[in-house]
mmCIF file of C-alpha atoms and ligand atoms in Angstrom:
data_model
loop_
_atom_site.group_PDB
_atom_site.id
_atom_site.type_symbol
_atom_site.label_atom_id
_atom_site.label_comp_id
_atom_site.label_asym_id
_atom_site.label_seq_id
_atom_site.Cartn_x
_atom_site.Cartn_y
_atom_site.Cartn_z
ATOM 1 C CA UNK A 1 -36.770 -91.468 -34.109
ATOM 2 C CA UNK A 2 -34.678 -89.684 -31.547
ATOM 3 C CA UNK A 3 -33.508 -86.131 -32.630
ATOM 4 C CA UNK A 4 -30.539 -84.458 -31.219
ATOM 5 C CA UNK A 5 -28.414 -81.580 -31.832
ATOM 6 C CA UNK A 6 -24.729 -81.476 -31.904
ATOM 7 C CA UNK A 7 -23.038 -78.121 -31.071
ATOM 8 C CA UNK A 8 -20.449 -76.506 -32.323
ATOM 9 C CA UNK A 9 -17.451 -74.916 -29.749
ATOM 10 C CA UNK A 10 -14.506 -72.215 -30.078
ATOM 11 C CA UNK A 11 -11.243 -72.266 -28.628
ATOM 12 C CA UNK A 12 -11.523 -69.056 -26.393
ATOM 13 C CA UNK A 13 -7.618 -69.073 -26.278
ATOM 14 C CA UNK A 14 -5.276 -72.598 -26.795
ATOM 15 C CA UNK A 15 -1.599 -72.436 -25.662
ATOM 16 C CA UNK A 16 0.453 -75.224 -26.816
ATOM 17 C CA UNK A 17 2.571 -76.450 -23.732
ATOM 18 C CA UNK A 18 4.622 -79.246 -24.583
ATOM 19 C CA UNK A 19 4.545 -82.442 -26.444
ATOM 20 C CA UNK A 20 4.019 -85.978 -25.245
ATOM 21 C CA UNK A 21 6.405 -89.024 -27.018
ATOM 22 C CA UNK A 22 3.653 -90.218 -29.208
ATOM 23 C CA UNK A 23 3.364 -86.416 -30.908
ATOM 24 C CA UNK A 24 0.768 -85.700 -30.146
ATOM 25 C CA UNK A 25 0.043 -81.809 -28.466
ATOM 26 C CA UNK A 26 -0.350 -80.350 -24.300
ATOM 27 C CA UNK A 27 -2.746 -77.959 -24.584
ATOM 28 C CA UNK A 28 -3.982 -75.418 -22.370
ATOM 29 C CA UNK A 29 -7.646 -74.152 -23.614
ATOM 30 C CA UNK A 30 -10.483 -73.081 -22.608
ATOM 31 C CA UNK A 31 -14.053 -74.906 -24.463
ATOM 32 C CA UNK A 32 -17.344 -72.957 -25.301
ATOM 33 C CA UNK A 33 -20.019 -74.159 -26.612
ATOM 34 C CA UNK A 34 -22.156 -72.118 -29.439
ATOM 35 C CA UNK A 35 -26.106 -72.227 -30.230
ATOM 36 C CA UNK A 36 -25.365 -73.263 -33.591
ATOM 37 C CA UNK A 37 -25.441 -77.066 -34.386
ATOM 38 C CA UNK A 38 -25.255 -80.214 -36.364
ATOM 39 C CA UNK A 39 -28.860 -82.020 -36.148
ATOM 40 C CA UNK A 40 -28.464 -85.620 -36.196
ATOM 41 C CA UNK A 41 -31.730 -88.611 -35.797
ATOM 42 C CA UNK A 42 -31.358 -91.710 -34.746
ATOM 43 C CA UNK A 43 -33.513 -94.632 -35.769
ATOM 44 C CA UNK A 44 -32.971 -98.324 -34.315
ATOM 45 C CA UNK A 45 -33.035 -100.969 -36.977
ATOM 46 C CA UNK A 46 -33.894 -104.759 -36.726
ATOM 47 C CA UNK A 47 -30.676 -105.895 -37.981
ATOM 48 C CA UNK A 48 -26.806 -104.922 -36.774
ATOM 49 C CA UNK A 49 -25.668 -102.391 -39.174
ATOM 50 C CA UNK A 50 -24.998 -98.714 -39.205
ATOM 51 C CA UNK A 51 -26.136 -96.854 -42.103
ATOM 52 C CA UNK A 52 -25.422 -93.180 -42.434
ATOM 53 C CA UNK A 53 -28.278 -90.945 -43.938
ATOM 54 C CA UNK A 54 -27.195 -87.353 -45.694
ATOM 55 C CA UNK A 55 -27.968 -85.293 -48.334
ATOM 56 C CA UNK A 56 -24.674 -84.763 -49.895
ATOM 57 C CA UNK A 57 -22.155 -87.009 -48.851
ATOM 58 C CA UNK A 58 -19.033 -85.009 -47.875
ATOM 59 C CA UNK A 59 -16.790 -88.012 -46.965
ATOM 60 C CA UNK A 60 -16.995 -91.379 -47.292
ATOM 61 C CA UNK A 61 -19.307 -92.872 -44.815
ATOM 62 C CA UNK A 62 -16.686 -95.313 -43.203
ATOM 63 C CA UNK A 63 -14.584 -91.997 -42.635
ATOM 64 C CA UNK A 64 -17.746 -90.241 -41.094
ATOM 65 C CA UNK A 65 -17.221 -89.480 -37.279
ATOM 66 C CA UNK A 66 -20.723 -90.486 -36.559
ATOM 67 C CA UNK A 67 -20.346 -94.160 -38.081
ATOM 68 C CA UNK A 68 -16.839 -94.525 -36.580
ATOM 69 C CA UNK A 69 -18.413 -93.645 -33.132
ATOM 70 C CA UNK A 70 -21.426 -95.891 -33.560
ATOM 71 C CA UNK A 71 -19.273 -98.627 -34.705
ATOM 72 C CA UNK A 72 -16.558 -98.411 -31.991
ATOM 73 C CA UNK A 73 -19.396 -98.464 -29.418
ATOM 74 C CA UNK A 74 -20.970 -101.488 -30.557
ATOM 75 C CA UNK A 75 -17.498 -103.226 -30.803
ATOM 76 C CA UNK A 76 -16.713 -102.214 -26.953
ATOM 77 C CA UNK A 77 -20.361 -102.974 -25.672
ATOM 78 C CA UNK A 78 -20.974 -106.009 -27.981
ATOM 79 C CA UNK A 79 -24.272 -104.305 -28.776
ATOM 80 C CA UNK A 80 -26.311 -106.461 -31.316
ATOM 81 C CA UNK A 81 -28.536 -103.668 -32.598
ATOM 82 C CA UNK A 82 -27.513 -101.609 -35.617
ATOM 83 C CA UNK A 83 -28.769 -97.585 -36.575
ATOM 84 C CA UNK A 84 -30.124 -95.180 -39.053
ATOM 85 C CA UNK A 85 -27.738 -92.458 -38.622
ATOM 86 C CA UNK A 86 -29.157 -88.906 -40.319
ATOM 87 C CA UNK A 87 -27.170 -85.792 -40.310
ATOM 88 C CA UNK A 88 -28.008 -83.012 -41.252
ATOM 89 C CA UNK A 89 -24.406 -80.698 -41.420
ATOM 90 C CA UNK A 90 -24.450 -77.077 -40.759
ATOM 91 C CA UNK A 91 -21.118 -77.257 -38.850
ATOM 92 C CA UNK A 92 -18.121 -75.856 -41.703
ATOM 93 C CA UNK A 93 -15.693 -78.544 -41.800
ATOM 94 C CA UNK A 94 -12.265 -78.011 -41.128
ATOM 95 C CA UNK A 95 -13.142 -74.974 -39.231
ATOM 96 C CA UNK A 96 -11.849 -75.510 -36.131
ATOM 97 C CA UNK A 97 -15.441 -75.485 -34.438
ATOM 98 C CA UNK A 98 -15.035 -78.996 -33.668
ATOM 99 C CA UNK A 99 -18.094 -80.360 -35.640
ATOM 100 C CA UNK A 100 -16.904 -83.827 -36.452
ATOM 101 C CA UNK A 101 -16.042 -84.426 -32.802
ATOM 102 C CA UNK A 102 -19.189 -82.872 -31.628
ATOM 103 C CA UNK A 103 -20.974 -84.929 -34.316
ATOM 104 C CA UNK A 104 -19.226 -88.221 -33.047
ATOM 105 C CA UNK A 105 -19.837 -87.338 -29.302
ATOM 106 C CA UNK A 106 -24.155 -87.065 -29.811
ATOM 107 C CA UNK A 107 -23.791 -90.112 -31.491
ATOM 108 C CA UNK A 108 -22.009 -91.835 -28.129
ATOM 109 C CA UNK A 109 -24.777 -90.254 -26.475
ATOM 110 C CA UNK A 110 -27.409 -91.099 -28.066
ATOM 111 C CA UNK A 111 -27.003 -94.784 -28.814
ATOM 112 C CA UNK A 112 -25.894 -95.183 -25.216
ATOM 113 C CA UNK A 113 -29.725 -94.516 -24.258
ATOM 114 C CA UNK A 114 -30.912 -96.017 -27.634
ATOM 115 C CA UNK A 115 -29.198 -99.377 -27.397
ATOM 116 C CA UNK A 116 -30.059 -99.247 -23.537
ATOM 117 C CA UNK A 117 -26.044 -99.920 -22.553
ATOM 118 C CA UNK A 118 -26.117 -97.152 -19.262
ATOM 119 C CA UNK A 119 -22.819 -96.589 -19.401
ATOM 120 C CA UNK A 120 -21.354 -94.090 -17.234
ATOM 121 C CA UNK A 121 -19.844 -90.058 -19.420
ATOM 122 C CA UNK A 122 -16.795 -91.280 -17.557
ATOM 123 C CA UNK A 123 -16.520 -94.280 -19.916
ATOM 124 C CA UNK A 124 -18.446 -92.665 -22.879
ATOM 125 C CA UNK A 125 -15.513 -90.094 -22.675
ATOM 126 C CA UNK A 126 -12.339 -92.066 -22.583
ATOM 127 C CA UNK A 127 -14.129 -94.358 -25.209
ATOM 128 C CA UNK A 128 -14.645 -90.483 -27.281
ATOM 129 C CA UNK A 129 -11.001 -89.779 -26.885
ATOM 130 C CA UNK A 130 -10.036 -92.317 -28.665
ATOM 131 C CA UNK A 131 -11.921 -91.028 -31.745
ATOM 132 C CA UNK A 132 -10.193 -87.712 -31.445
ATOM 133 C CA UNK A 133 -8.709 -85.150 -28.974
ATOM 134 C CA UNK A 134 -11.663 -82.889 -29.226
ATOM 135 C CA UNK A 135 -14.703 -85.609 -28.445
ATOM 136 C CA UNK A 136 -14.730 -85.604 -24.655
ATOM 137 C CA UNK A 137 -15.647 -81.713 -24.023
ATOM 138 C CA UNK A 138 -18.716 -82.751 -26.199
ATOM 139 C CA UNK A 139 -19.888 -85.608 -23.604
ATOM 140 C CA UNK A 140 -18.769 -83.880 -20.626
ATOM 141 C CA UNK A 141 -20.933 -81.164 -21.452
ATOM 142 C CA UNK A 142 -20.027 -77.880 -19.856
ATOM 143 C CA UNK A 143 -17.760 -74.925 -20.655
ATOM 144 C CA UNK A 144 -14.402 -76.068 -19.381
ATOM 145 C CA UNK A 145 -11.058 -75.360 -19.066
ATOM 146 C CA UNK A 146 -9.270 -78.419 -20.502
ATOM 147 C CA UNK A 147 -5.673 -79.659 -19.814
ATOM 148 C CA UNK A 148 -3.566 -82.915 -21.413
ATOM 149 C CA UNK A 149 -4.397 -83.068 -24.944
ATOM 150 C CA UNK A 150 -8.017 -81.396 -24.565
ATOM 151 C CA UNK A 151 -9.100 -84.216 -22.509
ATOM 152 C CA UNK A 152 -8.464 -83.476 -18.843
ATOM 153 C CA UNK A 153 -11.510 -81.141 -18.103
ATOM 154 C CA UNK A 154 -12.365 -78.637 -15.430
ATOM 155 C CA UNK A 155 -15.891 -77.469 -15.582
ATOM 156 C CA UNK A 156 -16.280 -73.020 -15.885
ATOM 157 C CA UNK A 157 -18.978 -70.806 -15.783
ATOM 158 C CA UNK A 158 -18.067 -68.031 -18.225
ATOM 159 C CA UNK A 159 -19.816 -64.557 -18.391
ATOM 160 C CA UNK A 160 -23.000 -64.260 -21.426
ATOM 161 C CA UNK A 161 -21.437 -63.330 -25.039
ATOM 162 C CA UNK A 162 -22.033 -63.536 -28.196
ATOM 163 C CA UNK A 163 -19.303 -64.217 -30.965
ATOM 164 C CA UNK A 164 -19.090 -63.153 -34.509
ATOM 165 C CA UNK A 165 -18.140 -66.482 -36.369
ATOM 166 C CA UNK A 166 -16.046 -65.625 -40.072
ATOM 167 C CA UNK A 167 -16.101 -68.712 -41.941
ATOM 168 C CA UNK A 168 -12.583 -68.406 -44.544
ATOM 169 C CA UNK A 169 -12.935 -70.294 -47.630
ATOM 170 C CA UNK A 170 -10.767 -72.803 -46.480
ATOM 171 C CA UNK A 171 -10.893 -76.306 -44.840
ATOM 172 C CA UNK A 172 -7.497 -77.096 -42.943
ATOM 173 C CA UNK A 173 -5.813 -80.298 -41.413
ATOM 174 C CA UNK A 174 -5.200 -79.991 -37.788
ATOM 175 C CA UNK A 175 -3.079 -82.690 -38.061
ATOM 176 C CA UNK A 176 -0.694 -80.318 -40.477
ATOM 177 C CA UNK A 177 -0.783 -77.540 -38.298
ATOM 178 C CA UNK A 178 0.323 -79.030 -35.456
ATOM 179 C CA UNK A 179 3.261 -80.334 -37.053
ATOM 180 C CA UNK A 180 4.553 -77.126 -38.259
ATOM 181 C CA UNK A 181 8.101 -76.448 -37.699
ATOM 182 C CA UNK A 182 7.162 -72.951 -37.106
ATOM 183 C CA UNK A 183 4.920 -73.707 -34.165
ATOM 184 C CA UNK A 184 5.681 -72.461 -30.643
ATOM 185 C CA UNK A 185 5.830 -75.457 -28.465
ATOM 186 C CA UNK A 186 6.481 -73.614 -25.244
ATOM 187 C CA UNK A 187 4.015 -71.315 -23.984
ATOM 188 C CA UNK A 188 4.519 -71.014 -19.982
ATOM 189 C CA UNK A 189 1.347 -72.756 -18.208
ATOM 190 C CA UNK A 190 -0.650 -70.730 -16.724
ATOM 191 C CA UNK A 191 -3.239 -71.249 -13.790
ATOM 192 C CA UNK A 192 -6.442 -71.056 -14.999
ATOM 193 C CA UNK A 193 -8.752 -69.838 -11.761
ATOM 194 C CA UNK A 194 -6.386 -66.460 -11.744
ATOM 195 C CA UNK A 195 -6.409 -65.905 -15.667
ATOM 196 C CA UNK A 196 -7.981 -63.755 -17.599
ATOM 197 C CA UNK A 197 -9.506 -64.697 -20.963
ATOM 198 C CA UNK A 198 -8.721 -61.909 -22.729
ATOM 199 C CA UNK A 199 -5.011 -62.243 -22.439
ATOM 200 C CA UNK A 200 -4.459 -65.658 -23.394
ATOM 201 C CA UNK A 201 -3.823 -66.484 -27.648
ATOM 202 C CA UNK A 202 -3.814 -69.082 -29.340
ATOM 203 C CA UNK A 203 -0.289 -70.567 -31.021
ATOM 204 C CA UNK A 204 -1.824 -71.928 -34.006
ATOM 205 C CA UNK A 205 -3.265 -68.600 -35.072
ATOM 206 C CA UNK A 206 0.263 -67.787 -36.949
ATOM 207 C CA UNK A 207 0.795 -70.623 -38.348
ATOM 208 C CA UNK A 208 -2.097 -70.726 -39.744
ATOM 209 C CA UNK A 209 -2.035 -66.813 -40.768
ATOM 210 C CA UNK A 210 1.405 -67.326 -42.469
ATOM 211 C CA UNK A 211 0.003 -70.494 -44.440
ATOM 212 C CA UNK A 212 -3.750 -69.110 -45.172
ATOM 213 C CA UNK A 213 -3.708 -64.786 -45.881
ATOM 214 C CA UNK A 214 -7.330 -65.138 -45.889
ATOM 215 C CA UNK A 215 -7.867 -66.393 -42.247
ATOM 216 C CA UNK A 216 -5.186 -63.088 -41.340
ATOM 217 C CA UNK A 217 -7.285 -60.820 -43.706
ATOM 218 C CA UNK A 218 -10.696 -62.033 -41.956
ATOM 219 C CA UNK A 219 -8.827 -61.239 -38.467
ATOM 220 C CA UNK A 220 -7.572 -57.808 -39.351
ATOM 221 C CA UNK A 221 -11.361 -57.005 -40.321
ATOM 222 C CA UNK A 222 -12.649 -58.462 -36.608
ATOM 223 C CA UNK A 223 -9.827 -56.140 -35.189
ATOM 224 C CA UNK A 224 -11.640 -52.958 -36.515
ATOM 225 C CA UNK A 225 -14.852 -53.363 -34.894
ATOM 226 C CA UNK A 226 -15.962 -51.707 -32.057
ATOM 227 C CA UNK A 227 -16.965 -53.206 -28.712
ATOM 228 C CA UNK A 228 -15.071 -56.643 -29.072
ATOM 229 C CA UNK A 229 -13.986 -58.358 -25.755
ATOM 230 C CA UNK A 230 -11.826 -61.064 -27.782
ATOM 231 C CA UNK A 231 -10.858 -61.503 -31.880
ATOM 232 C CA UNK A 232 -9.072 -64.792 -32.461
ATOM 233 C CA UNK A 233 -9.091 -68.065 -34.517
ATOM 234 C CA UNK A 234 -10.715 -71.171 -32.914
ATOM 235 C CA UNK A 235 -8.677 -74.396 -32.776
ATOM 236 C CA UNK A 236 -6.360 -74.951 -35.463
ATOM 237 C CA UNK A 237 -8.701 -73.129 -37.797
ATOM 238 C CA UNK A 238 -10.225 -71.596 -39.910
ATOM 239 C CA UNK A 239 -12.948 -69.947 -38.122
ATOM 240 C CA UNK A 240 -12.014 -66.837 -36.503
ATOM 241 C CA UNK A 241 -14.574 -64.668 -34.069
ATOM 242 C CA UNK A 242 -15.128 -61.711 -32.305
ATOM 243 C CA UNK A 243 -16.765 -61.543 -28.719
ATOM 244 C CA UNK A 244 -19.539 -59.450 -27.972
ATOM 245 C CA UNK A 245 -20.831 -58.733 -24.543
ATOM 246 C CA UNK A 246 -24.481 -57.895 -25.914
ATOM 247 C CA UNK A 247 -26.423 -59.432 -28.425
ATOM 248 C CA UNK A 248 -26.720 -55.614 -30.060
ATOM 249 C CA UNK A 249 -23.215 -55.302 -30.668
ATOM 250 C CA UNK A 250 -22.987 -58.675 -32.285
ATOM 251 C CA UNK A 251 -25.941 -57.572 -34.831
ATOM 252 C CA UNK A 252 -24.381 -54.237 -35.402
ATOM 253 C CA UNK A 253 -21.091 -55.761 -36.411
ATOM 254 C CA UNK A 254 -22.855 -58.487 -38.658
ATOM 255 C CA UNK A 255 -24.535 -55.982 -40.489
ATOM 256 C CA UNK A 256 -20.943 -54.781 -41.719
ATOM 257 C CA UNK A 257 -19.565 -58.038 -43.118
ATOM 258 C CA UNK A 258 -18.088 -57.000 -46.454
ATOM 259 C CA UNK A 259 -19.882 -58.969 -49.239
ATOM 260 C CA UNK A 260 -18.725 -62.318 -50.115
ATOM 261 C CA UNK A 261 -17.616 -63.216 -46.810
ATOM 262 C CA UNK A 262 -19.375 -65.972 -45.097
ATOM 263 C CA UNK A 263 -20.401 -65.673 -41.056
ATOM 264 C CA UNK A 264 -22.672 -66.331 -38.608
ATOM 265 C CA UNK A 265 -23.853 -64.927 -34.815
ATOM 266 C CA UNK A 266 -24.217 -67.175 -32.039
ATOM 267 C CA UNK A 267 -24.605 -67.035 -28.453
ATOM 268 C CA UNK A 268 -22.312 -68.969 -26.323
ATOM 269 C CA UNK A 269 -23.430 -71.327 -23.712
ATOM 270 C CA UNK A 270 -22.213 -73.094 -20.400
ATOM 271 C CA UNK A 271 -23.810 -76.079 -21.027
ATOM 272 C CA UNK A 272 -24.146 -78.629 -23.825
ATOM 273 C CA UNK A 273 -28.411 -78.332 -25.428
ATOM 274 C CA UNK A 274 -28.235 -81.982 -24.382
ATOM 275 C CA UNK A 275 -27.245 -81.673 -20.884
ATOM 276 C CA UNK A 276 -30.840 -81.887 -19.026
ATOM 277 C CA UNK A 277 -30.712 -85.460 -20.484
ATOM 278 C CA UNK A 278 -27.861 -86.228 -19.848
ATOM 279 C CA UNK A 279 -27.124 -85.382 -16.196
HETATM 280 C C1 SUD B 301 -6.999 -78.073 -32.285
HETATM 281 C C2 SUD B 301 -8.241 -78.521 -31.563
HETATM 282 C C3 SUD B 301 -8.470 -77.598 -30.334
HETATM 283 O O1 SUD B 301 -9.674 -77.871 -29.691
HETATM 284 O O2 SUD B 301 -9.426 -78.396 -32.310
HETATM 285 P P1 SUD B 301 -9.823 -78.344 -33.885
HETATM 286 O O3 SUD B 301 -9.132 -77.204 -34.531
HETATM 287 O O4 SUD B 301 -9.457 -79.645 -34.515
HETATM 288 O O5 SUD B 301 -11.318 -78.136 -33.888
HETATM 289 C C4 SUD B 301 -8.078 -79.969 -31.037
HETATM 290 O O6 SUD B 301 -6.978 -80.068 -30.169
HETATM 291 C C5 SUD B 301 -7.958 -81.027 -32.102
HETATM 292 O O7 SUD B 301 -8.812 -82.065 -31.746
HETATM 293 P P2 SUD B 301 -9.305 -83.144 -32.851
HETATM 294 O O8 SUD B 301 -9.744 -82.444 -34.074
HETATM 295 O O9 SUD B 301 -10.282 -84.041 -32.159
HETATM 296 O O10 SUD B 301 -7.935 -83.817 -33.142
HETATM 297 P P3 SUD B 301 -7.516 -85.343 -33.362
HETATM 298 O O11 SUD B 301 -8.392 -85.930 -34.420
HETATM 299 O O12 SUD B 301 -7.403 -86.039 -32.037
HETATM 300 O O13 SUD B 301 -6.044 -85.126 -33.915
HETATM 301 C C6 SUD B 301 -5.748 -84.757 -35.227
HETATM 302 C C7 SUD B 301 -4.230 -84.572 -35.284
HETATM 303 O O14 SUD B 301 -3.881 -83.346 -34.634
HETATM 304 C C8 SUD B 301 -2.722 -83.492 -33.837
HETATM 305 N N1 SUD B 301 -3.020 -83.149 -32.433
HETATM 306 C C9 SUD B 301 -4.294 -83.084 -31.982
HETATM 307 C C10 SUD B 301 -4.563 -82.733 -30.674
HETATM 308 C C11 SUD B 301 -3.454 -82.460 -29.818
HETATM 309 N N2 SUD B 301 -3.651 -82.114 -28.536
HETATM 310 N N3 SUD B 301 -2.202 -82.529 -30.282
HETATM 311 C C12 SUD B 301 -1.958 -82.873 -31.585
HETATM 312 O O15 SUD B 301 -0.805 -82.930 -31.983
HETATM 313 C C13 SUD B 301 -2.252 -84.924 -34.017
HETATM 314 O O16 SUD B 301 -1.285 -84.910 -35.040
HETATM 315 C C14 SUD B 301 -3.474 -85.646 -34.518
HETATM 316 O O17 SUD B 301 -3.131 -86.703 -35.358
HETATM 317 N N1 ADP B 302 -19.372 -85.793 -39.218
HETATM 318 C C1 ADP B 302 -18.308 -85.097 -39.616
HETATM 319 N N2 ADP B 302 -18.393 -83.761 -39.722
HETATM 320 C C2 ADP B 302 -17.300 -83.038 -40.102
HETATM 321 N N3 ADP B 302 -16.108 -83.558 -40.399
HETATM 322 C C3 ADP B 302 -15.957 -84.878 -40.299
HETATM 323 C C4 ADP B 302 -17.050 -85.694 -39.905
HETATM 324 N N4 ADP B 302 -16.615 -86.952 -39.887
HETATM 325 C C5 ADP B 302 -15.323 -86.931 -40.250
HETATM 326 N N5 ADP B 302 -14.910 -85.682 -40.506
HETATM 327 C C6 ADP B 302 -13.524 -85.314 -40.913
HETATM 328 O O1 ADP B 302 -12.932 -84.575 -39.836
HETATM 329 C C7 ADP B 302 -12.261 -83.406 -40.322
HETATM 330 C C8 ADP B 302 -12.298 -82.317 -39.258
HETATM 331 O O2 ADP B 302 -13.611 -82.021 -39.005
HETATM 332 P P1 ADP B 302 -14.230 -80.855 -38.141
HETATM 333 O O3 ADP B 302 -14.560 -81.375 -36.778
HETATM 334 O O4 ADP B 302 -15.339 -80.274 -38.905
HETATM 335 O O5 ADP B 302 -13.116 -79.748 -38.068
HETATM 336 P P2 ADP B 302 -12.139 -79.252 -36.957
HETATM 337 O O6 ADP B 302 -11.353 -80.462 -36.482
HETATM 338 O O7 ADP B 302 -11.299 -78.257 -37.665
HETATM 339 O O8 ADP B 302 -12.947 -78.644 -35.858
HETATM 340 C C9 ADP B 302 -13.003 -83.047 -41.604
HETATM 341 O O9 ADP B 302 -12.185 -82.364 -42.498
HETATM 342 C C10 ADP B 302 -13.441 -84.399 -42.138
HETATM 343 O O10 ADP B 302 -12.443 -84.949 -42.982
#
C-alpha cells in the first residue's frame, strides 16, 4: 500500500487576461501550496480495474478526479494493471483550493511509479491538463507563477507565511464563474519578477461576492484583523484567507473566528510534500 498526500493550494492573486477561441480563461496567478491535504493509498490489484475506496461517497465514482486520472493513464500507457484507489477527503470541495485537481495529480503520480511506466512530469503534466486547468501545478510541484490557462509554469520561491483559510458554506462552479457577464476580462499583464504580491487581486473575487454575500461577509471579517500581509478569495472560490507572516499572528487571529464559521491555519510551502520523490 503506497500512501500519499495530496495538497491543497491558494490563488495568491489571479488576473484574468484574455480569452482563447475555445472559452476557455488567460490567467495570470501565482500557485502556493498549503500543509493541509487530501490522503489518498494506493493498492495494485491482480486484475485491470480501478475501484475507488471512501467513506462517504461525495460524487459518483466515474465523476471522481482520482478514477478519471487513473483511467486516462492506463488508456494512454496501455497499462494492464488496475488499483485500489482510497481517499480520504479533507480538501472542501468547490472551494477554490484546488482539491480535485490536486487529488487527480497524486494519483498521476503515484501510479506512474506503481504501474512502473517512468514517464517523464513533462508528459504526466500535459496528460494532467487535460483533466483540468488546475492539475499541472500539482505535478510540477513548486510554488509558481503560472501563465496560459494555469498551465505554463515558472517555478518561485516565496517568503514563509501562514494563511487563515475561511471555509463559506458554499460549494461553487468555476465553470459558472468564469462565464459571468460581469467578469473583467482585461486586466493589463503584468511581469511577474518586478511584482509585488500584495498588489495584485483576483477578478473572480466580485463576481463571486455579488453572487455569494457570505464569501463578501467572511472577507470583510479577514479585513479587520491585524497583521495581515494579504486577504483575498482563492481561485474562483469560496475559500477566502488572510496571510500571516508568523505563525503567532495566524493563532491569534484563529482564536477570534466568530462561532459557526468554519476555518483552518496552514503554513504555506514552496514545494509539493511529494517532491523528494519525485525529483
Ligand atoms: C480558477 C482556478 C484558479 O487556479 O482554480 P479553482 O477555483 O477551480 O480551484 C483554475 O483556473 C480552475 O482550474 P480547474 O478547476 O482545474 O478548471 P477546469 O476543470 O479546467 O475548468 C472548469 C471550467 O472553468 C473554466 N475555465 C477554467 C480555467 C481557465 N483558465 N479558464 C476557464 O474559463 C472553463 O469554463 C472550464 O470548463
Ligand atoms: N476527488 C475530488 N475531490 C473534490 N472534487 C472533485 C473530486 N473529483 C471530482 N470533483 C469535482 O470537482 C469539483 C471541483 O472540485 P475542487 O477541486 O474541490 O474545487 P475547486 O475547483 O473549486 O478548487 C467538485 O465540485 C466536484 O464536483
Amino acid at each position: 500500500m503506497l500512501t500519499l498526500p495530496a495538497p491543497a493550494k491558494l490563488n495568491l492573486f489571479l488576473h484574468v487576461i484574455g480569452r482563447r477561441h475555445d472559452g476557455y480563461h488567460l490567467l495570470q496567478t501565482v500557485f502556493r501550496f498549503l500543509d493541509f491535504s487530501d490522503e489518498l493509498s494506493f493498492e495494485l490489484r491482480k486484475d485491470s480495474v480501478i475501484k475507488l475506496h471512501m467513506s462517504t461517497a461525495i460524487i459518483p465514482e466515474e465523476e471522481n478526479l482520482c478514477v478519471r486520472a487513473a483511467k486516462l493513464l492506463q488508456q494512454e500507457s496501455g497499462a494492464a494493471q488496475g488499483v485500489d484507489i482510497f481517499l480520504k477527503k479533507q480538501i472542501p470541495m468547490g472551494g477554490g483550493l484546488g482539491g480535485g485537481s490536486s487529488d487527480a495529480a497524486t494519483t498521476l503520480l503515484a501510479l506512474n511509479q506503481l504501474w512502473g511506466l517512468g514517464w517523464e512530469k513533462n508528459g504526466l503534466m500535459k496528460l494532467g491538463v487535460k483533466l483540468g486547468a488546475d492539475v499541472p501545478v500539482f505535478i510540477f510541484g513548486r510554488s509558481a507563477f503560472a501563465e496560459g490557462i494555469g498551465e505554463k509554469l515558472a517555478p518561485i520561491e516565496l517568503p514563509s507565511a501562514w494563511y487563515l483559510v475561511l471555509v463559506p458554506s458554499v460549494q461553487i462552479s468555476t465553470a459558472k464563474i468564469f462565464a459571468s457577464k460581469e467578469l473583467t476580462r482585461n486586466t493589463i499583464p503584468i511581469k511577474i519578477p518586478h511584482f509585488p504580491i500584495w498588489q495584485g487581486h483576483n477578478d473572480l473575487e466580485s463576481v463571486v461576492c455579488r453572487a455569494y454575500p457570505e464569501v463578501a461577509n467572511y472577507l470583510e471579517w479577514l479585513k479587520q484583523l491585524d497583521n495581515t500581509t494579504i486577504v483575498r478569495m482563492s481561485g474562483s472560490g469560496s475559500c477566502v484567507f488572510a496571510e500571516f507572516a508568523t505563525e503567532i499572528a495566524a493563532k491569534a487571529a484563529v482564536e477570534q473566528i466568530p462561532a459557526g464559521i468554519n476555518g483552518f491555519i496552514a503554513q504555506g510551502l514552496n514545494r509539493h510534500p511529494m517532491c523528494i520523490s519525485m525529483d
